[in-house]
Every structure is written in C-alpha cells, then in structure tokens.
CSV table of N, CA, C and O in Angstrom, one decimal:
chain,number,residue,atom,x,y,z
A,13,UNK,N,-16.9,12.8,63.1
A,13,UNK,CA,-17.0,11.4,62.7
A,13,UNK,C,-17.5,11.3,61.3
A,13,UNK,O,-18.4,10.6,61.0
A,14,UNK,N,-16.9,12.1,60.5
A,14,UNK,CA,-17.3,12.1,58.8
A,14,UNK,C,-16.2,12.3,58.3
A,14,UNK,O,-15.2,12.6,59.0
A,15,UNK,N,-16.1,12.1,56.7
A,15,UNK,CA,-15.3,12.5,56.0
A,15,UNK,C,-15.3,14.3,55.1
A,15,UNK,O,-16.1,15.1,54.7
A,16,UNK,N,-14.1,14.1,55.3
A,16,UNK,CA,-13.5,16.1,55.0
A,16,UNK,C,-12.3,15.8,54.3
A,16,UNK,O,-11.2,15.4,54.7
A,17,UNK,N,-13.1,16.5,52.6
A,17,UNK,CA,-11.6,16.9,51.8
A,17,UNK,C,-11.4,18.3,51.8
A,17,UNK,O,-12.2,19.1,51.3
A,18,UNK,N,-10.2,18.8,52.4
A,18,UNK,CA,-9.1,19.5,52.2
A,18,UNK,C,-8.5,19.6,51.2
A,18,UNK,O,-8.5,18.6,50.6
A,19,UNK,N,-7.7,20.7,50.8
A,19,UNK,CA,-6.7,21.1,50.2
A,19,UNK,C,-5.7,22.1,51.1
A,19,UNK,O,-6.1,22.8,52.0
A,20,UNK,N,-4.7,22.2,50.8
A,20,UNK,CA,-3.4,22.9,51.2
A,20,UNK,C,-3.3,24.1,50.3
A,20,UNK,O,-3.2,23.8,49.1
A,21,UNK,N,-3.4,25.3,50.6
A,21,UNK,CA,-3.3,26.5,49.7
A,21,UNK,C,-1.7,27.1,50.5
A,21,UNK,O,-1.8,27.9,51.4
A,22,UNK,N,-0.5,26.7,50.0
A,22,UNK,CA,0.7,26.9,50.2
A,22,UNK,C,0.8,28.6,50.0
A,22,UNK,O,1.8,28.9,50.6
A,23,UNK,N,0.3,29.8,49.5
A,23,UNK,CA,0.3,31.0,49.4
A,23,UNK,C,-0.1,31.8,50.8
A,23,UNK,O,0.6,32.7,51.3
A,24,UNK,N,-1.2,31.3,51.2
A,24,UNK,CA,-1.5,31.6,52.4
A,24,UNK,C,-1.5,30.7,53.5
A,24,UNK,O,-2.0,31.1,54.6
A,25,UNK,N,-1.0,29.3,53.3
A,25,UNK,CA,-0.7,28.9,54.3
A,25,UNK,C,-1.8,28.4,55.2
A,25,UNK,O,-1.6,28.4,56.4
A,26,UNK,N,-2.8,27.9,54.7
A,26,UNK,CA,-3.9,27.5,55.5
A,26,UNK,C,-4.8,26.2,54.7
A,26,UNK,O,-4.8,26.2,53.5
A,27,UNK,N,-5.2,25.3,55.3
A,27,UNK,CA,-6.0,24.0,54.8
A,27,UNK,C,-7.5,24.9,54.0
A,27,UNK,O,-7.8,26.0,54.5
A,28,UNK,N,-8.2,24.5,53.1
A,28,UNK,CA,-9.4,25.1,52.8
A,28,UNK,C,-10.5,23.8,52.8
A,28,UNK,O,-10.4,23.0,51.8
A,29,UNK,N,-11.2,23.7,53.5
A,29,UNK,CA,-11.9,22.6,52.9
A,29,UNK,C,-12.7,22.6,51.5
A,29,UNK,O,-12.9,23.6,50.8
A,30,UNK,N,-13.2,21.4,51.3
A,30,UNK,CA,-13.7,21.1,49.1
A,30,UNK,C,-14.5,20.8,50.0
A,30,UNK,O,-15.1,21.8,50.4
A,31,UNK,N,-14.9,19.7,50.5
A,31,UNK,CA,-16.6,18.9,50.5
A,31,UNK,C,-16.3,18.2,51.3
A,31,UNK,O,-15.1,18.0,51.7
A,32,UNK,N,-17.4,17.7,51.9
A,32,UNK,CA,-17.8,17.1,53.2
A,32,UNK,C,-18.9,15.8,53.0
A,32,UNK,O,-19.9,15.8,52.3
A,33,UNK,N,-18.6,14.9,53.8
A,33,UNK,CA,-20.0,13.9,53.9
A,33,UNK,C,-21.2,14.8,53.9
A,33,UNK,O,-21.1,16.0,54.3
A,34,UNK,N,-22.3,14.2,53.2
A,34,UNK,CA,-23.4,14.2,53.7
A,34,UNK,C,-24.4,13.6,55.2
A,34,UNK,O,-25.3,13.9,56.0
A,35,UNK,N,-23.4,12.6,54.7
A,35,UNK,CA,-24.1,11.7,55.9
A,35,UNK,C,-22.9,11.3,56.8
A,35,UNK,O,-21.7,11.2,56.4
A,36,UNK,N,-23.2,11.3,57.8
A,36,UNK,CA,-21.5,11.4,58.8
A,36,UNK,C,-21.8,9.7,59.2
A,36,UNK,O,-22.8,9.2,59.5
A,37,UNK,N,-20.6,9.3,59.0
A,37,UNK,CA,-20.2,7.9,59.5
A,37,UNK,C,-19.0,7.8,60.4
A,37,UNK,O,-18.0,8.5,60.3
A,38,UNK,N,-19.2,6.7,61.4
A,38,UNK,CA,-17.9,6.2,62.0
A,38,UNK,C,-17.3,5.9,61.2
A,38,UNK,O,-17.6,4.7,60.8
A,39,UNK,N,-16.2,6.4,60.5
A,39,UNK,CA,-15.6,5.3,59.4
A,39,UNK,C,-14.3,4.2,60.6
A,39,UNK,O,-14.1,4.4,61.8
A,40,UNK,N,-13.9,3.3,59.8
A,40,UNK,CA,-13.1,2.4,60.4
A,40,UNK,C,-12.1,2.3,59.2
A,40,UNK,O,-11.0,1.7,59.6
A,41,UNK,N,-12.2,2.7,57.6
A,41,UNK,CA,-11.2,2.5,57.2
A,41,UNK,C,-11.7,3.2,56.2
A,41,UNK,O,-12.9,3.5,56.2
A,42,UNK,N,-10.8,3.6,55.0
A,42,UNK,CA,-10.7,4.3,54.0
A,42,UNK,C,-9.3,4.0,53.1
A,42,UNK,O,-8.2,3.7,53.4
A,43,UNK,N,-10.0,4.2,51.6
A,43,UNK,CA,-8.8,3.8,50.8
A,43,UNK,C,-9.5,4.9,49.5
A,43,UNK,O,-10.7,5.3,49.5
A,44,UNK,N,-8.8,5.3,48.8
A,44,UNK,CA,-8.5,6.2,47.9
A,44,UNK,C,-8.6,5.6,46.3
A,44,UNK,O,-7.5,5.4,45.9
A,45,UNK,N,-9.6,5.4,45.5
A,45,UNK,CA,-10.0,5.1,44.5
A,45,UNK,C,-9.4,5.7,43.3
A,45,UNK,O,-8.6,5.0,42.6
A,46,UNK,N,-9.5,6.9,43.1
A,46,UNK,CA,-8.8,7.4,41.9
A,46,UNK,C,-8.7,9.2,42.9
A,46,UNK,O,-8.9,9.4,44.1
A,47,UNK,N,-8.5,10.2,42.0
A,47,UNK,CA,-8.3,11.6,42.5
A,47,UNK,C,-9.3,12.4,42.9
A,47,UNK,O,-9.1,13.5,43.4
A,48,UNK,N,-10.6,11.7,42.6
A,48,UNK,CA,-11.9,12.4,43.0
A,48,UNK,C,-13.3,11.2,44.1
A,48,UNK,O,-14.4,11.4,44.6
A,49,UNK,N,-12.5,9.8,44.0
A,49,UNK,CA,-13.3,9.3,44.6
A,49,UNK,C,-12.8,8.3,45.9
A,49,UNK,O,-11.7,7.7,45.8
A,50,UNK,N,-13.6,8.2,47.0
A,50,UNK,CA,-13.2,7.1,48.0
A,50,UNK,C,-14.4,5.9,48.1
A,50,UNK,O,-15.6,5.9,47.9
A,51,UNK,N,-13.5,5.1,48.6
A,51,UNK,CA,-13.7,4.1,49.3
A,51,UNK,C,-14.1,4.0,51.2
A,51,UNK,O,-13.2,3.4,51.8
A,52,UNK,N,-15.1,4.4,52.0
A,52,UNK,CA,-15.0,4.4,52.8
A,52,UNK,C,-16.0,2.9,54.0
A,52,UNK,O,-17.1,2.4,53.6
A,53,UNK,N,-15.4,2.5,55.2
A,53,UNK,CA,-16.1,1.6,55.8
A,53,UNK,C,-16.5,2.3,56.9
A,53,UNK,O,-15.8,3.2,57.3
A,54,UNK,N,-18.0,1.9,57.9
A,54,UNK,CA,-18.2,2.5,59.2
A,54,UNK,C,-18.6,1.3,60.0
A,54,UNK,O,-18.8,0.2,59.5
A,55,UNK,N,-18.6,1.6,60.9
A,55,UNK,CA,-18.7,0.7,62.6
A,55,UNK,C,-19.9,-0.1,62.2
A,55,UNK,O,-20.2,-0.9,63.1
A,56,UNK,N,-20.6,-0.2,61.1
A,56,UNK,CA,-21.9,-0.8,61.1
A,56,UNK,C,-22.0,-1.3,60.2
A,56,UNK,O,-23.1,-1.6,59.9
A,57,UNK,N,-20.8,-1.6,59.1
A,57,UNK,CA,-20.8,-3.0,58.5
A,57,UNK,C,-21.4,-2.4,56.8
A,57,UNK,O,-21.9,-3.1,56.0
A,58,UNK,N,-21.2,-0.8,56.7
A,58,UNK,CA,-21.7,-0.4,55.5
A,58,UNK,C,-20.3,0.2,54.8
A,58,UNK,O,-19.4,1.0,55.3
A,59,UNK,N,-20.4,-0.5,53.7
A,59,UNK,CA,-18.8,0.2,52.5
A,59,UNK,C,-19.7,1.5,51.6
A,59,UNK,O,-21.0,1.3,51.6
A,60,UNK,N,-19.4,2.4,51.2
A,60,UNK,CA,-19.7,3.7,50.8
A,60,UNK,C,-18.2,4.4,49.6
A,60,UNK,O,-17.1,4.7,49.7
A,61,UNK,N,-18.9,4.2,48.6
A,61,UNK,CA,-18.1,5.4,47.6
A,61,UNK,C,-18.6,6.2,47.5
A,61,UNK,O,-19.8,6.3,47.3
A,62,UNK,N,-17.9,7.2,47.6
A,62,UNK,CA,-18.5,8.8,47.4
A,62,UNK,C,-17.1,9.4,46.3
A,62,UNK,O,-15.9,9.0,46.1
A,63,UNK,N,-18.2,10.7,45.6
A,63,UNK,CA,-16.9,11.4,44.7
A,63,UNK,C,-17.6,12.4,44.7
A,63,UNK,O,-18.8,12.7,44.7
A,64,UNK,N,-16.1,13.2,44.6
A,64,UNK,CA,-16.2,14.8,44.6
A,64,UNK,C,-17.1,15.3,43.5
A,64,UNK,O,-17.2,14.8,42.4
A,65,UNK,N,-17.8,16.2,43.8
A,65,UNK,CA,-19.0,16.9,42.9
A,65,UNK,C,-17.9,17.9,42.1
A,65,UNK,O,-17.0,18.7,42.4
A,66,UNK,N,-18.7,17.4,40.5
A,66,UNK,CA,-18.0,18.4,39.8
A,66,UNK,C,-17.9,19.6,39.9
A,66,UNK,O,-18.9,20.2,40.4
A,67,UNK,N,-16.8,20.4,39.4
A,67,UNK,CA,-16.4,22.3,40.2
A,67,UNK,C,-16.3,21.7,41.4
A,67,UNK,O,-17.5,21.4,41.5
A,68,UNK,N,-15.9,21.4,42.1
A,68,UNK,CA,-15.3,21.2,44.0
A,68,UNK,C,-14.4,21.6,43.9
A,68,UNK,O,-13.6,21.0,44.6
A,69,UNK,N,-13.9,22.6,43.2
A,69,UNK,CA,-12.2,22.8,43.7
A,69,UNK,C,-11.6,23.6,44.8
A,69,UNK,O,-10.4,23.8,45.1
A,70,UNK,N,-12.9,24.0,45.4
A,70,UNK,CA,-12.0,24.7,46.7
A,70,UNK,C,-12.1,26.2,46.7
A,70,UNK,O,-11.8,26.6,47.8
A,71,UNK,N,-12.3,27.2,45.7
A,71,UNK,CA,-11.8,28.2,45.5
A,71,UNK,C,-13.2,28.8,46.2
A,71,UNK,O,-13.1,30.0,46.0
A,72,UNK,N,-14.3,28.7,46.8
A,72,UNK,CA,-15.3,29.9,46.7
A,72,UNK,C,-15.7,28.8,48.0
A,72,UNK,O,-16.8,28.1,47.9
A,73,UNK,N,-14.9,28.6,49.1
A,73,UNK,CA,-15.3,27.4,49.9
A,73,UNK,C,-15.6,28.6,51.4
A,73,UNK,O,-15.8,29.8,51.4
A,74,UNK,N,-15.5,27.7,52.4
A,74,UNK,CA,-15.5,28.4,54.1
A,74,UNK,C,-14.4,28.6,54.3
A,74,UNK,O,-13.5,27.7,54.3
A,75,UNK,N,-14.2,30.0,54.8
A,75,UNK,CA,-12.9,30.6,55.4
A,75,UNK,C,-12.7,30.1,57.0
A,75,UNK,O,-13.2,30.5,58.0
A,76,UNK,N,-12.1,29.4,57.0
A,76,UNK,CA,-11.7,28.8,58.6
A,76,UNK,C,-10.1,29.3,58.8
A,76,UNK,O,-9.2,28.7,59.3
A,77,UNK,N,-10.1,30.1,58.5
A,77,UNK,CA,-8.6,30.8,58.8
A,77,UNK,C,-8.0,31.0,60.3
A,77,UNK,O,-6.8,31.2,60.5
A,78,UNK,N,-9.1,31.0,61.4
A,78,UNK,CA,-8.2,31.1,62.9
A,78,UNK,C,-8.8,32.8,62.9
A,78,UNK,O,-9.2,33.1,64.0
A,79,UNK,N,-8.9,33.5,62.4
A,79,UNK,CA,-8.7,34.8,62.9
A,79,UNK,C,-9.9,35.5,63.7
A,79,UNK,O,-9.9,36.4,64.5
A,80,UNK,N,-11.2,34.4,63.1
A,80,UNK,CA,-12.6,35.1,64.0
A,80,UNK,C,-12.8,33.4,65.0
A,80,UNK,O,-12.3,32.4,64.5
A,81,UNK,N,-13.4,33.4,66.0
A,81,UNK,CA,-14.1,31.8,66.5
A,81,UNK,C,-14.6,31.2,65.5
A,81,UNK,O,-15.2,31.7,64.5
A,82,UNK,N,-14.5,29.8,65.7
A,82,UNK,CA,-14.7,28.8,65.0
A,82,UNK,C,-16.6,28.5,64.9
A,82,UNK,O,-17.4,28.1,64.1
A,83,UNK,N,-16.7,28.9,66.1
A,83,UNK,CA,-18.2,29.0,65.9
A,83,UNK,C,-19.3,30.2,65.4
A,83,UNK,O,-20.5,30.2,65.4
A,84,UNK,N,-18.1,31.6,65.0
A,84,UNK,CA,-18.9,32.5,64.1
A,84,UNK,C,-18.4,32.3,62.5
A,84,UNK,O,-18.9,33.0,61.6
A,85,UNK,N,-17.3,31.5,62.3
A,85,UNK,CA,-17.0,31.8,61.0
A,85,UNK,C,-17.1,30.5,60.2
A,85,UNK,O,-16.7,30.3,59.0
A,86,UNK,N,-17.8,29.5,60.9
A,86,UNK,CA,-17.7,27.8,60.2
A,86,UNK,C,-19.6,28.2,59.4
A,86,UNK,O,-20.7,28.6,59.8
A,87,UNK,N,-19.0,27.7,58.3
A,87,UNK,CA,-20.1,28.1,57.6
A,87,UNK,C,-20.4,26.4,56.6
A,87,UNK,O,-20.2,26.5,55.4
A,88,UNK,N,-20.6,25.3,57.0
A,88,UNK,CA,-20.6,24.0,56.5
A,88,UNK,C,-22.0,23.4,55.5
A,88,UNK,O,-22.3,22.3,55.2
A,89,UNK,N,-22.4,24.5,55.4
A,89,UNK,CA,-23.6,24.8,54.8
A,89,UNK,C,-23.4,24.5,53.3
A,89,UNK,O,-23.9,23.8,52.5
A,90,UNK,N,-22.4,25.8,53.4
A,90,UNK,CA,-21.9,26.3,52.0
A,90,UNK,C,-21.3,25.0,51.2
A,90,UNK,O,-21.5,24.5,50.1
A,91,UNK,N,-20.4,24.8,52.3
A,91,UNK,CA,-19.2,23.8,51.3
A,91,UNK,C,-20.1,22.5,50.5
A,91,UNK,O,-21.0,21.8,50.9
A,92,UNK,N,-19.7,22.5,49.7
A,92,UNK,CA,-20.3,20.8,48.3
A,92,UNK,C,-20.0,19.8,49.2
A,92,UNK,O,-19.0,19.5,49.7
A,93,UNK,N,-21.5,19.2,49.2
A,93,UNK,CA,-21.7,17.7,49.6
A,93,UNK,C,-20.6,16.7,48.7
A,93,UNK,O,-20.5,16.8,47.4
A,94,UNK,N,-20.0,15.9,49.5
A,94,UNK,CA,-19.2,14.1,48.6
A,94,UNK,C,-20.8,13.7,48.2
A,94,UNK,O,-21.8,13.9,48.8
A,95,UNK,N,-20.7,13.1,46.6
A,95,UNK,CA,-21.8,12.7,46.1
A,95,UNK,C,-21.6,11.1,46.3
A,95,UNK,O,-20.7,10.5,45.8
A,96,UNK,N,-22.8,10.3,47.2
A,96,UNK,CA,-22.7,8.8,47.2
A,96,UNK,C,-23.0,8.5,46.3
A,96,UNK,O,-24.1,9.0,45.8
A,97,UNK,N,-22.0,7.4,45.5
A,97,UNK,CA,-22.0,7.0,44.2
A,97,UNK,C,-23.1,5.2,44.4
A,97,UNK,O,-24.0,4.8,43.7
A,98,UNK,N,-22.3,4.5,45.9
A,98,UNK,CA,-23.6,3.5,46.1
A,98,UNK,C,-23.0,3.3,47.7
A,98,UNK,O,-22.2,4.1,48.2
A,99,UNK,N,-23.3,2.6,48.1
A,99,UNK,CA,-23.5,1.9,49.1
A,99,UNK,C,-24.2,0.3,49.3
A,99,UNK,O,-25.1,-0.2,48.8
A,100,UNK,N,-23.3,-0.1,50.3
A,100,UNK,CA,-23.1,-1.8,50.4
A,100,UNK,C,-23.3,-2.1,51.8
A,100,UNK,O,-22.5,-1.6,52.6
A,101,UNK,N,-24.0,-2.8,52.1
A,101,UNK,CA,-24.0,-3.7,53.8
A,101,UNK,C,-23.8,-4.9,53.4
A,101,UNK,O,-24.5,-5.6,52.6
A,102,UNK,N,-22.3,-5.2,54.4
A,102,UNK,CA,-21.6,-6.2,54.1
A,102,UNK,C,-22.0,-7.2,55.2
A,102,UNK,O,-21.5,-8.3,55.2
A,103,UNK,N,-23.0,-6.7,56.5
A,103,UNK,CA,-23.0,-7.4,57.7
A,103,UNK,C,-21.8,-7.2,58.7
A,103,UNK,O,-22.1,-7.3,59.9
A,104,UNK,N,-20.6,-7.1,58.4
A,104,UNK,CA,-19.3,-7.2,59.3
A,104,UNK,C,-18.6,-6.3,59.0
A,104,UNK,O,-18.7,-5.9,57.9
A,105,UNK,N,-17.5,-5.7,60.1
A,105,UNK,CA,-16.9,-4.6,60.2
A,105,UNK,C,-15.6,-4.6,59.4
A,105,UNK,O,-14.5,-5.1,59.7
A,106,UNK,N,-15.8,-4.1,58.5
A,106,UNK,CA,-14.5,-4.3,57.5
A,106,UNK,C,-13.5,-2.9,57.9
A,106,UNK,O,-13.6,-1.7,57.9
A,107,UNK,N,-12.5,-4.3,58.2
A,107,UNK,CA,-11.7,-3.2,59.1
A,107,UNK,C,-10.1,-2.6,58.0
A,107,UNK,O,-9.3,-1.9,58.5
A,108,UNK,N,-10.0,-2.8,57.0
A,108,UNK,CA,-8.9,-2.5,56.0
A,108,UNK,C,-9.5,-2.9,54.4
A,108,UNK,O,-10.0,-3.9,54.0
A,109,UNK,N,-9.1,-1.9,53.7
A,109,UNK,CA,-9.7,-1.9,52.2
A,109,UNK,C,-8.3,-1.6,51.1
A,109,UNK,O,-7.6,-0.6,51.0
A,110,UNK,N,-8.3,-2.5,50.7
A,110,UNK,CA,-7.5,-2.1,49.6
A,110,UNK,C,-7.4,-2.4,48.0
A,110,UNK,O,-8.0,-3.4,47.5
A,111,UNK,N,-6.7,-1.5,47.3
A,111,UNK,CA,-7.0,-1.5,46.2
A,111,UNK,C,-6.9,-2.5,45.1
A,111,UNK,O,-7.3,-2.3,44.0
C-alpha cells in the first residue's frame, strides 16, 4: 500500500525498482506531474508530492530477479527513498487528480 517506481530493463527482461515511499499510504489516486515527480492521494484526505531523488536511476538498485525467494533476496533498504516535496490535508477523500 505505497508507491514503487520501476523501470523496464528490456536486455534482461525484468522490472528493476528506482525508489520507493517513505511513508506507505493508501493511495486512492495518483497523477503524474512531470518525469521525476507525483501527485499522490490516500484514504485519509492527505495530497503528497514526492520526486525522485537525484542519481535514482536504477542502475545499482535490488535484484528481484525470481531466481532466489523473495524473502532472501528483497533488500528495500537499499533502494532511494521518493523525496516528499509537501504535503496537504484536504479533510476529504480526493478520489481523482488531474493535471
């Protein structure tokens, strides 16, 4: 129940995750700001931009490749926190965001 950016590494064929919430929310809706930043809403009436931490690009991230269990080889530690840029309590569940 958080947000997770991925990338598609088409050579080997596997998703790599970039960065991850810090803070895990119910989101209820999400919209896409520019190439490094979102828009997201959660169950509790709070809007959140977050943007990708500079160097995020994925290359030196957690190998979740399938080949060992998911609970010896998830290393979520490692991966770059989404940097919250602010946050907003709107009081009500904002259920669609757009640009």
């Amino acid at each position: 129940m958080s947000l997770h950016v991925v990338r598609y590494d088409a050579t080997s064929n596997k998703l790599i995750f970039v960065a991850n919430d810090p803070h895990p929310h119910p989101i209820v809706a999400q919209e896409l700001l520019d190439f490094n930043t979102i828009a997201v809403s959660d169950k509790f009436g709070n809007i959140s931009i977050l943007r990708l931490p500079v160097g995020a690009d994925g290359a030196a991230t957690a190998d979740l490749t399938g080949q060992r269990a998911l609970w010896g080889s998830s290393r979520f530690d490692e991966i770059p926190k989404l940097e919250p840029i602010c946050r907003y309590y709107v009081g009500g569940i904002v259920t669609h965001m757009t640009r």
